[in-house]
Coordinates of C-alpha atoms and ligand atoms in Angstrom, one line a residue:
M1 CA 268.0 204.8 35.7
L2 CA 267.1 206.5 33.1
S3 CA 268.3 204.0 30.0
G4 CA 269.4 204.0 26.2
G5 CA 271.2 200.7 25.2
V6 CA 274.8 199.2 25.7
G7 CA 275.9 201.8 28.3
A8 CA 273.1 201.8 30.4
A9 CA 272.8 197.7 30.1
R10 CA 276.5 197.5 31.3
L11 CA 276.2 200.0 34.4
L12 CA 272.7 197.9 35.5
R13 CA 274.5 195.0 35.5
A14 CA 277.2 196.3 37.6
L15 CA 274.3 197.4 40.0
C16 CA 273.4 194.2 39.4
D17 CA 276.5 192.0 41.1
V18 CA 277.0 195.2 43.7
I19 CA 273.3 195.8 45.4
D20 CA 270.4 193.0 44.8
P21 CA 269.6 193.7 41.7
A22 CA 265.3 193.7 43.1
Q23 CA 266.6 196.6 44.3
V24 CA 267.2 198.4 40.6
V25 CA 264.1 199.8 38.1
A26 CA 265.2 200.7 35.0
V27 CA 263.1 202.8 32.4
V28 CA 263.8 203.1 28.9
N29 CA 264.3 204.5 26.0
V30 CA 261.2 203.4 22.8
G31 CA 262.9 206.0 20.9
D32 CA 264.5 203.4 18.1
D33 CA 261.8 200.2 18.1
L34 CA 260.1 199.8 15.1
V35 CA 258.0 197.1 13.3
L36 CA 260.1 195.8 10.1
N37 CA 258.8 192.4 9.0
G38 CA 255.6 192.7 11.3
L39 CA 257.1 191.6 14.4
T40 CA 257.3 194.7 16.5
I41 CA 261.3 194.7 17.5
C42 CA 262.6 196.8 20.4
P43 CA 266.7 197.0 20.8
D44 CA 266.8 199.0 23.9
L45 CA 265.0 197.3 25.7
D46 CA 266.3 194.0 24.3
T47 CA 270.3 195.2 24.6
I48 CA 268.8 195.4 28.4
T49 CA 266.6 192.1 28.7
Y50 CA 270.4 189.6 26.8
T51 CA 272.9 191.2 28.7
L52 CA 271.4 191.6 31.6
A53 CA 270.1 187.8 31.7
R54 CA 274.2 187.2 29.9
M55 CA 272.8 185.8 27.3
N56 CA 274.3 188.7 25.2
N57 CA 276.5 189.0 22.3
D58 CA 279.3 190.9 22.9
D59 CA 281.1 191.2 19.6
L60 CA 278.1 192.4 17.5
G61 CA 277.3 195.2 20.7
W62 CA 273.5 193.9 20.4
G63 CA 271.3 190.8 19.7
L64 CA 272.0 187.2 21.2
R65 CA 275.1 185.0 21.4
D66 CA 275.4 181.6 19.1
E67 CA 273.3 183.5 16.9
T68 CA 272.6 181.7 13.5
W69 CA 270.4 183.9 10.1
R70 CA 269.1 180.9 8.3
V71 CA 265.9 183.1 8.6
M72 CA 267.3 186.4 7.4
D73 CA 269.1 184.7 5.2
E74 CA 266.0 183.6 3.6
L75 CA 264.8 186.9 3.8
A76 CA 267.0 188.4 1.4
A77 CA 267.0 185.7 -0.8
L78 CA 263.3 186.4 -1.6
G79 CA 263.8 190.3 -1.9
G80 CA 262.3 191.2 1.9
E81 CA 263.9 193.9 4.3
A82 CA 266.6 192.0 5.1
W83 CA 269.3 195.3 6.3
F84 CA 268.2 195.0 9.9
R85 CA 269.7 191.4 11.1
L86 CA 267.3 189.8 13.2
G87 CA 268.6 187.3 14.3
D88 CA 266.7 183.1 14.6
R89 CA 267.2 183.0 18.4
D90 CA 266.5 187.3 19.0
L91 CA 263.5 186.5 16.5
A92 CA 261.7 184.5 19.6
T93 CA 261.5 187.6 21.2
H94 CA 259.8 189.3 18.3
L95 CA 257.5 187.2 17.4
Y96 CA 256.7 186.3 21.6
R97 CA 256.4 189.6 21.8
S98 CA 254.5 190.9 18.7
Q99 CA 252.0 188.1 18.9
R100 CA 251.7 189.4 23.1
L101 CA 250.8 193.4 21.7
N102 CA 248.4 191.9 19.4
D103 CA 246.6 189.8 21.9
G104 CA 246.4 193.7 24.1
A105 CA 249.0 193.5 26.7
T106 CA 250.6 196.7 26.5
K107 CA 254.8 196.9 25.9
T108 CA 254.4 196.6 29.7
E109 CA 253.4 193.8 30.1
V110 CA 255.6 191.9 27.8
T111 CA 259.1 193.4 28.6
A112 CA 257.7 191.8 31.9
E113 CA 257.4 188.7 30.9
L114 CA 260.2 188.4 29.1
T115 CA 261.9 189.4 31.9
Q116 CA 260.3 187.2 34.3
R117 CA 260.9 184.4 32.2
L118 CA 264.7 184.8 30.8
G119 CA 265.7 185.0 34.8
V120 CA 265.4 189.1 35.1
G121 CA 265.8 190.4 37.9
V122 CA 266.5 194.1 37.2
R123 CA 262.2 195.2 36.8
L124 CA 262.5 197.7 33.3
L125 CA 259.8 200.1 32.4
P126 CA 259.3 201.4 28.3
V127 CA 259.1 205.4 29.5
T128 CA 255.5 204.6 28.3
N129 CA 253.3 201.9 26.1
D130 CA 252.5 204.7 23.2
Q131 CA 254.8 205.0 20.5
V132 CA 257.8 207.5 20.3
A133 CA 260.2 207.3 17.3
T134 CA 263.3 209.1 16.8
E135 CA 263.8 210.7 13.9
F136 CA 266.5 212.5 11.9
V137 CA 266.6 215.1 9.4
T138 CA 270.3 214.7 7.6
D139 CA 271.4 215.2 4.4
Q140 CA 270.0 212.3 2.3
G141 CA 266.8 213.6 3.6
R142 CA 264.4 212.6 6.5
L143 CA 265.6 208.4 7.9
T144 CA 264.0 206.6 10.9
F145 CA 265.9 205.8 13.7
Q146 CA 267.6 202.5 12.1
E147 CA 267.3 203.6 8.7
Y148 CA 270.0 206.2 9.8
F149 CA 271.8 204.2 12.5
V150 CA 271.7 201.0 10.7
R151 CA 271.9 202.1 7.0
H152 CA 273.4 204.9 6.6
H153 CA 275.5 204.0 9.7
H154 CA 274.9 207.6 11.5
D155 CA 277.7 208.3 9.2
V156 CA 275.5 211.5 6.8
V157 CA 275.1 215.2 8.7
V158 CA 272.3 216.4 10.9
S159 CA 270.9 218.8 11.1
S160 CA 267.6 217.7 13.8
V161 CA 266.3 215.1 15.4
E162 CA 262.8 214.6 16.1
I163 CA 261.6 212.7 18.9
V164 CA 257.7 212.1 17.5
G165 CA 254.9 211.0 19.1
A166 CA 257.3 212.1 22.6
E167 CA 254.7 214.7 23.1
E168 CA 251.5 213.6 23.1
A169 CA 252.5 209.7 25.4
R170 CA 251.6 208.5 28.2
L171 CA 254.2 208.7 31.3
S172 CA 253.1 205.0 32.2
D173 CA 251.7 204.3 36.1
E174 CA 254.8 202.3 36.9
A175 CA 257.7 204.0 35.5
R176 CA 255.9 207.5 37.1
R177 CA 256.1 205.7 40.5
A178 CA 260.0 204.7 40.0
L179 CA 261.1 208.4 39.3
E180 CA 258.7 209.6 42.0
D181 CA 259.9 206.4 44.3
A182 CA 263.4 205.8 44.0
D183 CA 266.0 206.6 46.5
R184 CA 268.5 207.9 43.2
L185 CA 267.9 208.4 39.6
V186 CA 270.5 207.5 37.3
I187 CA 271.3 209.2 34.3
A188 CA 273.1 206.7 32.8
P189 CA 276.0 206.9 30.2
S190 CA 273.5 206.8 27.1
N191 CA 273.8 209.2 23.9
P192 CA 271.9 212.2 25.5
L193 CA 270.1 212.9 22.4
I194 CA 269.0 210.2 21.3
S195 CA 268.2 207.7 23.7
I196 CA 268.2 209.8 26.8
D197 CA 265.7 213.0 25.9
P198 CA 263.7 210.5 24.0
I199 CA 263.1 209.3 27.6
L200 CA 263.1 212.9 28.8
R201 CA 260.9 214.4 26.1
V202 CA 258.0 212.3 27.9
P203 CA 255.8 214.8 29.8
G204 CA 256.4 213.9 33.7
V205 CA 259.6 212.5 33.7
R206 CA 261.3 216.3 32.8
E207 CA 259.6 217.0 36.3
I208 CA 260.0 214.3 38.0
L209 CA 263.7 215.0 37.8
L210 CA 263.5 219.1 37.7
E211 CA 261.9 218.1 41.0
R212 CA 263.9 215.2 42.6
R213 CA 266.9 216.7 40.8
E214 CA 269.2 216.3 44.6
H215 CA 269.0 212.7 44.0
V216 CA 269.9 212.4 40.5
V217 CA 273.0 211.1 39.2
A218 CA 274.4 211.1 36.2
V219 CA 277.9 209.6 34.3
S220 CA 278.9 210.7 31.5
P221 CA 279.0 209.4 28.2
I222 CA 282.1 211.8 26.7
I223 CA 285.5 210.7 27.8
Q224 CA 288.3 213.5 25.7
G225 CA 285.8 215.1 24.0
A226 CA 284.9 211.5 23.0
A227 CA 282.5 208.7 22.5
L228 CA 283.1 205.3 23.7
K229 CA 280.8 203.8 20.7
G230 CA 278.3 205.3 19.0
P231 CA 277.3 209.3 17.1
A232 CA 276.7 211.5 19.9
D233 CA 280.4 213.1 20.2
R234 CA 279.1 213.4 16.3
L235 CA 275.7 214.8 17.4
L236 CA 276.4 217.0 19.7
R237 CA 279.0 219.0 17.3
E238 CA 276.2 219.0 14.0
L239 CA 273.5 219.7 16.6
G240 CA 275.3 222.9 18.1
H241 CA 276.5 221.1 21.4
E242 CA 279.3 221.6 22.7
V243 CA 281.2 218.0 21.9
S244 CA 282.6 217.7 25.8
T245 CA 281.7 216.1 28.9
L246 CA 280.3 220.1 29.0
G247 CA 278.2 219.6 26.1
V248 CA 276.8 216.8 27.9
V249 CA 276.2 219.0 31.8
D250 CA 274.6 222.0 30.4
F251 CA 272.0 219.6 27.6
Y252 CA 271.1 218.4 30.9
E253 CA 271.4 222.1 33.0
G254 CA 268.8 222.0 36.5
L255 CA 267.8 217.3 36.2
V256 CA 271.1 216.2 37.7
G257 CA 272.6 217.3 41.9
T258 CA 276.1 215.2 41.0
W259 CA 278.1 214.0 37.9
I260 CA 280.2 211.6 37.7
I261 CA 283.3 211.8 35.6
D262 CA 285.9 210.4 33.4
E263 CA 289.8 211.0 35.1
A264 CA 291.0 212.1 32.0
D265 CA 288.3 214.2 32.0
A266 CA 289.9 215.9 36.2
A267 CA 290.5 218.8 34.7
L268 CA 286.4 220.4 33.4
A269 CA 285.5 219.3 37.2
E270 CA 286.1 222.5 38.8
A271 CA 283.8 223.8 35.8
I272 CA 281.4 221.8 36.0
R273 CA 281.0 222.4 40.1
A274 CA 281.0 225.9 39.1
R275 CA 277.2 225.4 37.5
G276 CA 276.2 224.8 41.6
V277 CA 276.9 220.5 40.9
R278 CA 278.6 217.7 42.8
V279 CA 281.0 216.3 40.6
E280 CA 283.5 212.8 41.4
V281 CA 285.6 211.7 39.2
T282 CA 286.3 207.9 38.5
T283 CA 287.1 205.2 36.0
T284 CA 284.0 205.8 33.9
I285 CA 285.2 203.1 31.4
M286 CA 283.2 200.0 31.8
A287 CA 285.6 197.8 29.8
D288 CA 285.9 195.1 32.8
R289 CA 284.3 193.5 36.0
A290 CA 285.9 195.2 38.8
N291 CA 286.1 198.6 37.1
A292 CA 282.0 198.6 36.6
E293 CA 281.7 197.2 39.3
R294 CA 283.9 200.2 40.8
L295 CA 281.7 202.9 38.9
A296 CA 278.5 201.2 40.6
K297 CA 279.3 201.6 43.6
V298 CA 280.4 205.4 43.1
V299 CA 276.6 205.5 41.7
L300 CA 275.7 204.2 44.8
S301 CA 277.5 205.9 47.3
Ligands
LIG1 N1 272.8 197.0 14.4 C1 273.0 196.9 13.4 O1 273.8 197.9 13.5 N2 272.5 195.7 12.6 C2 271.2 195.5 12.2 O2 271.1 194.7 11.8 C3 271.2 195.6 13.6 C4 269.7 194.6 13.7 C5 268.7 194.3 15.5 C6 268.0 194.0 15.8 C7 267.8 193.8 16.7 C8 267.9 194.9 18.8 O3 267.2 194.9 19.6 C9 269.2 196.0 17.5 C10 269.7 195.4 15.9 N3 270.9 196.7 16.2 C11 271.4 195.9 14.8 C12 271.2 196.8 17.2 C13 270.1 198.5 17.3 O4 270.8 199.0 16.2 C14 271.2 200.0 18.3 O5 271.7 198.9 18.6 C15 270.3 200.9 19.2 O6 268.9 201.2 18.2 C16 271.0 201.8 19.5 O7 270.8 201.5 20.7

């Protein structure tokens, strides 16, 4: 599964209810990653890890449950960078990762260590071990991903998104093999422009999907012109795409063999089929475990 954060994490968790987690591999976006207070933080990898380990904080939508914030409170009192909140428990992950990267381990190796220790059966593969940074050109100037997302609450006008470093990044051997060998490739219902595009821009990924299109299934992250969570709808509009499932279908043109769209968008099915792809209509909202499991079964069927 080409994966961003929350949407991908939920679908991966549902897949694990239906098939052996050892059969599932996530190729994960690293464009949201940042170094702050000397620590390397990988939000999408961590959101997926915590969700699959059933340790995730459902109220916040990121981080760990039963979290405390003593370190951040002290840091704020010192006048440090405390706007991006790292909980006391969550900090252990970033300390571990940063130390191992400093020792010379790759992000792929560190992710394997963390997921194994937390009992996650799914293989999580950062798309690349190289640095990729999603950045925004906005009416408030140029912003890094987390400045845009957290500091400005994605409430700024965006004129363009740049995935800095993507074109020079090397698709990891593990991720390449997974994309080439998988029986099925799934594009998660993640933000197409800022979660999936940074994966597609790493040389090799788009080419593999184009070649393997018949095996590619995508779940639309847009329902009736709106994103369930996050700025996907607003970004589609500001960057000149149609704000609907059709806009996302056209964004992924040539890459997808089968679209899974929500019942509420059933009226769009014919227009999507007219573009030469298969369409399945089902409930795509993973509001509860039963719905998520149903979606996972459709993805697998
Ligand atoms: N999101 C917030 O809205 N505020 C935060 O302070 C914050 C901290 C944070 C720390 C670790 C982590 O893994 C994620 C964190 N997030 C926070 C979520 C993150 O900004 C977004 O979920 C993604 O980058 C977008 O998918």
